mmCIF file of C-alpha atoms in Angstrom:
data_model
loop_
_atom_site.group_PDB
_atom_site.id
_atom_site.type_symbol
_atom_site.label_atom_id
_atom_site.label_comp_id
_atom_site.label_asym_id
_atom_site.label_seq_id
_atom_site.Cartn_x
_atom_site.Cartn_y
_atom_site.Cartn_z
ATOM 1 C CA UNK A 7 -166.744 25.004 -29.514
ATOM 2 C CA UNK A 8 -165.108 23.499 -26.423
ATOM 3 C CA UNK A 9 -164.458 26.951 -24.987
ATOM 4 C CA UNK A 10 -168.106 27.942 -25.406
ATOM 5 C CA UNK A 11 -169.253 24.758 -23.697
ATOM 6 C CA UNK A 12 -166.828 25.244 -20.839
ATOM 7 C CA UNK A 13 -168.201 28.745 -20.322
ATOM 8 C CA UNK A 14 -171.507 27.255 -19.164
ATOM 9 C CA UNK A 15 -169.751 25.582 -16.260
ATOM 10 C CA UNK A 16 -167.082 28.205 -15.651
ATOM 11 C CA UNK A 17 -169.363 31.232 -15.675
ATOM 12 C CA UNK A 18 -168.621 34.752 -16.899
ATOM 13 C CA UNK A 19 -166.239 35.750 -14.091
ATOM 14 C CA UNK A 20 -163.421 33.306 -14.831
ATOM 15 C CA UNK A 21 -160.401 34.904 -16.483
ATOM 16 C CA UNK A 22 -159.830 34.455 -20.210
ATOM 17 C CA UNK A 23 -156.391 32.952 -19.519
ATOM 18 C CA UNK A 24 -157.854 30.305 -17.224
ATOM 19 C CA UNK A 25 -160.584 29.571 -19.770
ATOM 20 C CA UNK A 26 -158.050 29.031 -22.561
ATOM 21 C CA UNK A 27 -155.819 26.891 -20.361
ATOM 22 C CA UNK A 28 -158.736 24.724 -19.275
ATOM 23 C CA UNK A 29 -159.833 24.265 -22.876
ATOM 24 C CA UNK A 30 -156.336 23.190 -23.894
ATOM 25 C CA UNK A 31 -155.764 20.901 -20.913
ATOM 26 C CA UNK A 32 -159.163 19.251 -20.855
ATOM 27 C CA UNK A 33 -159.215 18.803 -24.606
ATOM 28 C CA UNK A 34 -156.312 16.350 -24.371
ATOM 29 C CA UNK A 35 -157.107 12.742 -23.562
ATOM 30 C CA UNK A 36 -160.801 13.318 -22.859
ATOM 31 C CA UNK A 37 -164.039 12.915 -24.766
ATOM 32 C CA UNK A 38 -166.698 15.599 -24.418
ATOM 33 C CA UNK A 39 -170.414 15.396 -25.017
ATOM 34 C CA UNK A 40 -172.767 18.353 -24.649
ATOM 35 C CA UNK A 41 -176.382 17.919 -23.596
ATOM 36 C CA UNK A 42 -178.145 21.163 -24.605
ATOM 37 C CA UNK A 43 -181.474 20.138 -23.075
ATOM 38 C CA UNK A 44 -179.894 20.153 -19.634
ATOM 39 C CA UNK A 45 -177.215 22.775 -20.366
ATOM 40 C CA UNK A 46 -174.611 20.509 -18.828
ATOM 41 C CA UNK A 47 -171.047 19.590 -19.625
ATOM 42 C CA UNK A 48 -170.323 15.872 -19.466
ATOM 43 C CA UNK A 49 -166.875 14.387 -19.793
ATOM 44 C CA UNK A 50 -164.980 11.170 -19.192
ATOM 45 C CA UNK A 51 -161.394 11.165 -18.012
ATOM 46 C CA UNK A 52 -159.019 8.327 -18.793
ATOM 47 C CA UNK A 53 -157.435 8.650 -15.354
ATOM 48 C CA UNK A 54 -159.163 8.967 -11.994
ATOM 49 C CA UNK A 55 -156.520 11.350 -10.635
ATOM 50 C CA UNK A 56 -154.345 13.722 -12.698
ATOM 51 C CA UNK A 57 -150.615 12.985 -12.874
ATOM 52 C CA UNK A 58 -149.333 16.353 -11.688
ATOM 53 C CA UNK A 59 -150.265 19.040 -9.205
ATOM 54 C CA UNK A 60 -151.077 21.696 -11.794
ATOM 55 C CA UNK A 61 -153.608 19.482 -13.574
ATOM 56 C CA UNK A 62 -155.085 18.416 -10.238
ATOM 57 C CA UNK A 63 -155.726 22.042 -9.268
ATOM 58 C CA UNK A 64 -157.519 22.620 -12.563
ATOM 59 C CA UNK A 65 -159.646 19.528 -12.002
ATOM 60 C CA UNK A 66 -160.672 20.684 -8.515
ATOM 61 C CA UNK A 67 -161.605 24.142 -9.791
ATOM 62 C CA UNK A 68 -163.577 22.709 -12.704
ATOM 63 C CA UNK A 69 -165.390 20.168 -10.513
ATOM 64 C CA UNK A 70 -166.529 22.921 -8.150
ATOM 65 C CA UNK A 71 -167.812 25.059 -11.019
ATOM 66 C CA UNK A 72 -169.628 22.227 -12.776
ATOM 67 C CA UNK A 73 -171.391 21.077 -9.587
ATOM 68 C CA UNK A 74 -172.319 24.666 -8.764
ATOM 69 C CA UNK A 75 -173.703 25.111 -12.278
ATOM 70 C CA UNK A 76 -175.770 21.930 -11.902
ATOM 71 C CA UNK A 77 -177.196 23.022 -8.541
ATOM 72 C CA UNK A 78 -175.485 20.292 -6.511
ATOM 73 C CA UNK A 79 -173.310 22.780 -4.619
ATOM 74 C CA UNK A 80 -174.611 25.969 -3.080
ATOM 75 C CA UNK A 81 -172.439 28.791 -1.740
ATOM 76 C CA UNK A 82 -171.198 26.563 1.089
ATOM 77 C CA UNK A 83 -170.317 23.306 -0.703
ATOM 78 C CA UNK A 84 -166.859 22.225 -1.817
ATOM 79 C CA UNK A 85 -164.941 19.468 -3.594
ATOM 80 C CA UNK A 86 -161.488 18.118 -2.755
ATOM 81 C CA UNK A 87 -159.037 15.737 -4.418
ATOM 82 C CA UNK A 88 -156.330 13.549 -2.924
ATOM 83 C CA UNK A 89 -152.860 14.807 -3.825
ATOM 84 C CA UNK A 90 -151.696 13.121 -7.069
ATOM 85 C CA UNK A 91 -148.254 12.165 -5.712
ATOM 86 C CA UNK A 92 -148.595 12.325 -1.910
ATOM 87 C CA UNK A 93 -151.533 10.335 -0.464
ATOM 88 C CA UNK A 94 -150.986 11.977 2.924
ATOM 89 C CA UNK A 95 -152.217 15.292 1.513
ATOM 90 C CA UNK A 96 -155.274 16.561 -0.312
ATOM 91 C CA UNK A 97 -156.255 19.594 -2.396
ATOM 92 C CA UNK A 98 -159.085 21.941 -1.457
ATOM 93 C CA UNK A 99 -159.932 25.498 -2.391
ATOM 94 C CA UNK A 100 -159.696 28.442 -0.051
ATOM 95 C CA UNK A 101 -163.029 29.543 1.376
ATOM 96 C CA UNK A 102 -164.912 30.795 -1.654
ATOM 97 C CA UNK A 103 -168.181 30.193 -3.446
ATOM 98 C CA UNK A 104 -167.674 27.088 -5.638
ATOM 99 C CA UNK A 105 -168.974 28.853 -8.722
ATOM 100 C CA UNK A 106 -166.061 31.320 -8.553
ATOM 101 C CA UNK A 107 -163.135 29.016 -7.770
ATOM 102 C CA UNK A 108 -160.037 29.188 -9.973
ATOM 103 C CA UNK A 109 -156.984 26.881 -9.928
ATOM 104 C CA UNK A 110 -154.901 29.386 -7.963
ATOM 105 C CA UNK A 111 -157.457 29.152 -5.127
ATOM 106 C CA UNK A 112 -156.677 25.457 -4.573
ATOM 107 C CA UNK A 113 -154.354 24.758 -1.612
ATOM 108 C CA UNK A 114 -152.622 21.702 -0.134
ATOM 109 C CA UNK A 115 -153.648 20.230 3.227
ATOM 110 C CA UNK A 116 -152.409 17.411 5.444
ATOM 111 C CA UNK A 117 -154.772 14.641 6.555
ATOM 112 C CA UNK A 118 -155.130 16.591 9.816
ATOM 113 C CA UNK A 119 -156.623 19.331 7.604
ATOM 114 C CA UNK A 120 -153.795 21.739 8.331
ATOM 115 C CA UNK A 121 -152.551 23.852 5.392
ATOM 116 C CA UNK A 122 -149.106 22.835 4.128
ATOM 117 C CA UNK A 123 -148.150 26.475 3.556
ATOM 118 C CA UNK A 124 -149.142 29.334 5.844
ATOM 119 C CA UNK A 125 -152.291 30.744 4.224
ATOM 120 C CA UNK A 126 -152.994 34.414 3.619
ATOM 121 C CA UNK A 127 -156.651 33.701 2.848
ATOM 122 C CA UNK A 128 -159.629 32.339 4.765
ATOM 123 C CA UNK A 129 -160.069 28.552 4.811
ATOM 124 C CA UNK A 130 -163.165 26.356 4.978
ATOM 125 C CA UNK A 131 -164.002 25.482 8.587
ATOM 126 C CA UNK A 132 -165.512 22.193 7.344
ATOM 127 C CA UNK A 133 -162.277 21.009 5.729
ATOM 128 C CA UNK A 134 -161.852 18.507 8.585
ATOM 129 C CA UNK A 135 -164.601 16.431 6.917
ATOM 130 C CA UNK A 136 -162.344 15.893 3.919
ATOM 131 C CA UNK A 137 -159.302 15.075 6.045
ATOM 132 C CA UNK A 138 -161.210 12.501 8.124
ATOM 133 C CA UNK A 139 -162.469 10.676 5.053
ATOM 134 C CA UNK A 140 -159.075 10.573 3.333
ATOM 135 C CA UNK A 141 -157.487 9.333 6.565
ATOM 136 C CA UNK A 142 -160.082 6.614 7.112
ATOM 137 C CA UNK A 143 -160.383 5.517 3.475
ATOM 138 C CA UNK A 144 -157.070 5.217 1.584
ATOM 139 C CA UNK A 145 -159.041 4.114 -1.490
ATOM 140 C CA UNK A 146 -160.962 7.403 -1.716
ATOM 141 C CA UNK A 147 -159.529 9.926 -4.185
ATOM 142 C CA UNK A 148 -162.141 12.711 -4.041
ATOM 143 C CA UNK A 149 -164.682 14.096 -1.569
ATOM 144 C CA UNK A 150 -167.688 16.369 -2.099
ATOM 145 C CA UNK A 151 -169.357 18.136 0.838
ATOM 146 C CA UNK A 152 -172.736 19.419 -0.287
ATOM 147 C CA UNK A 153 -176.257 20.389 0.694
ATOM 148 C CA UNK A 154 -177.993 19.167 -2.458
ATOM 149 C CA UNK A 155 -181.733 20.051 -2.296
ATOM 150 C CA UNK A 156 -182.667 16.589 -3.558
ATOM 151 C CA UNK A 157 -180.877 14.908 -0.634
ATOM 152 C CA UNK A 158 -181.238 17.267 2.337
ATOM 153 C CA UNK A 159 -184.986 16.622 2.961
ATOM 154 C CA UNK A 160 -184.160 12.959 3.626
ATOM 155 C CA UNK A 161 -181.459 13.969 6.110
ATOM 156 C CA UNK A 162 -183.729 16.409 7.954
ATOM 157 C CA UNK A 163 -186.724 14.058 8.092
ATOM 158 C CA UNK A 164 -184.672 11.022 9.051
ATOM 159 C CA UNK A 165 -186.136 9.085 6.130
ATOM 160 C CA UNK A 166 -183.789 6.563 4.499
ATOM 161 C CA UNK A 167 -183.055 6.949 0.807
ATOM 162 C CA UNK A 168 -184.214 3.816 -1.012
ATOM 163 C CA UNK A 169 -181.647 2.617 -3.586
ATOM 164 C CA UNK A 170 -183.134 2.697 -7.088
ATOM 165 C CA UNK A 171 -181.735 0.959 -10.156
ATOM 166 C CA UNK A 172 -183.276 2.070 -13.447
ATOM 167 C CA UNK A 173 -182.947 -1.294 -15.254
ATOM 168 C CA UNK A 174 -185.333 -3.760 -13.634
ATOM 169 C CA UNK A 175 -183.808 -6.952 -15.028
ATOM 170 C CA UNK A 176 -180.586 -8.819 -14.112
ATOM 171 C CA UNK A 177 -178.315 -6.930 -11.741
ATOM 172 C CA UNK A 178 -180.904 -5.320 -9.457
ATOM 173 C CA UNK A 179 -180.106 -7.481 -6.430
ATOM 174 C CA UNK A 180 -176.381 -7.040 -6.891
ATOM 175 C CA UNK A 181 -176.725 -3.272 -7.304
ATOM 176 C CA UNK A 182 -178.842 -2.861 -4.200
ATOM 177 C CA UNK A 183 -176.610 -5.042 -2.035
ATOM 178 C CA UNK A 184 -173.678 -2.823 -2.990
ATOM 179 C CA UNK A 185 -175.229 0.265 -1.394
ATOM 180 C CA UNK A 186 -174.626 0.359 2.339
ATOM 181 C CA UNK A 187 -177.176 1.523 4.866
ATOM 182 C CA UNK A 188 -176.731 5.059 6.156
ATOM 183 C CA UNK A 189 -173.900 5.118 8.676
ATOM 184 C CA UNK A 190 -174.142 6.577 12.172
ATOM 185 C CA UNK A 191 -171.574 9.094 10.959
ATOM 186 C CA UNK A 192 -174.434 11.210 9.607
ATOM 187 C CA UNK A 193 -175.467 11.901 13.195
ATOM 188 C CA UNK A 194 -172.020 12.837 14.433
ATOM 189 C CA UNK A 195 -171.102 16.514 14.543
ATOM 190 C CA UNK A 196 -167.782 16.730 12.709
ATOM 191 C CA UNK A 197 -166.263 19.037 15.298
ATOM 192 C CA UNK A 198 -167.112 16.857 18.322
ATOM 193 C CA UNK A 199 -165.160 13.675 17.618
ATOM 194 C CA UNK A 200 -163.028 13.333 14.514
ATOM 195 C CA UNK A 201 -161.849 9.844 15.419
ATOM 196 C CA UNK A 202 -165.371 8.554 16.010
ATOM 197 C CA UNK A 203 -166.519 9.976 12.679
ATOM 198 C CA UNK A 204 -163.503 8.519 10.903
ATOM 199 C CA UNK A 205 -164.144 5.045 12.347
ATOM 200 C CA UNK A 206 -167.775 5.176 11.215
ATOM 201 C CA UNK A 207 -166.769 6.299 7.740
ATOM 202 C CA UNK A 208 -164.228 3.491 7.548
ATOM 203 C CA UNK A 209 -167.041 0.963 7.999
ATOM 204 C CA UNK A 210 -169.172 2.467 5.241
ATOM 205 C CA UNK A 211 -168.954 1.928 1.506
ATOM 206 C CA UNK A 212 -170.384 3.861 -1.462
ATOM 207 C CA UNK A 213 -172.762 5.825 0.742
ATOM 208 C CA UNK A 214 -173.429 9.533 0.218
ATOM 209 C CA UNK A 215 -172.586 11.633 3.250
ATOM 210 C CA UNK A 216 -174.373 14.824 4.240
ATOM 211 C CA UNK A 217 -173.342 16.920 7.222
#
């Protein structure tokens, strides 16, 4: 049952070995719930970051595939994860469509977004976004660069996204005050000034970033 549910997120092109390994790994210490109406795979992990590098690579690959399946990532989006044992590094896939990423595609990078090992494959040009955020925010453990259709119109039109809290009773004021206003970092080209972007990101909190 778990393998069939994973197949919705993993897609038909993932190898059978990877599918079995993911089923075995993700079935331990996690609780799964399947929502057939939305054809989505929902899960809760007991730990924010996996303990070892192998598990972390699987998590990055799975996150990319799930977000691609849900329409959050298009062919150009990507997800990264801070290294589980070395906070001065992070994990990001080689340049590939997120719906096709496998664990072996996930590479290690320094906070300067340089690959730890000499790569034989093409890398994402936008990886510097991930490095800047991890450098500026030691508390951040994962980064998603996306062009979600539900968010991009606000970025293009310059219209602020109004925070919405579904329960209209106690907690609304506290919830809204916890969402920062859009930072000036959204108007900084990532290739023009890494330090300026990093400083802006360091002043922001819990705010979605679109570049």
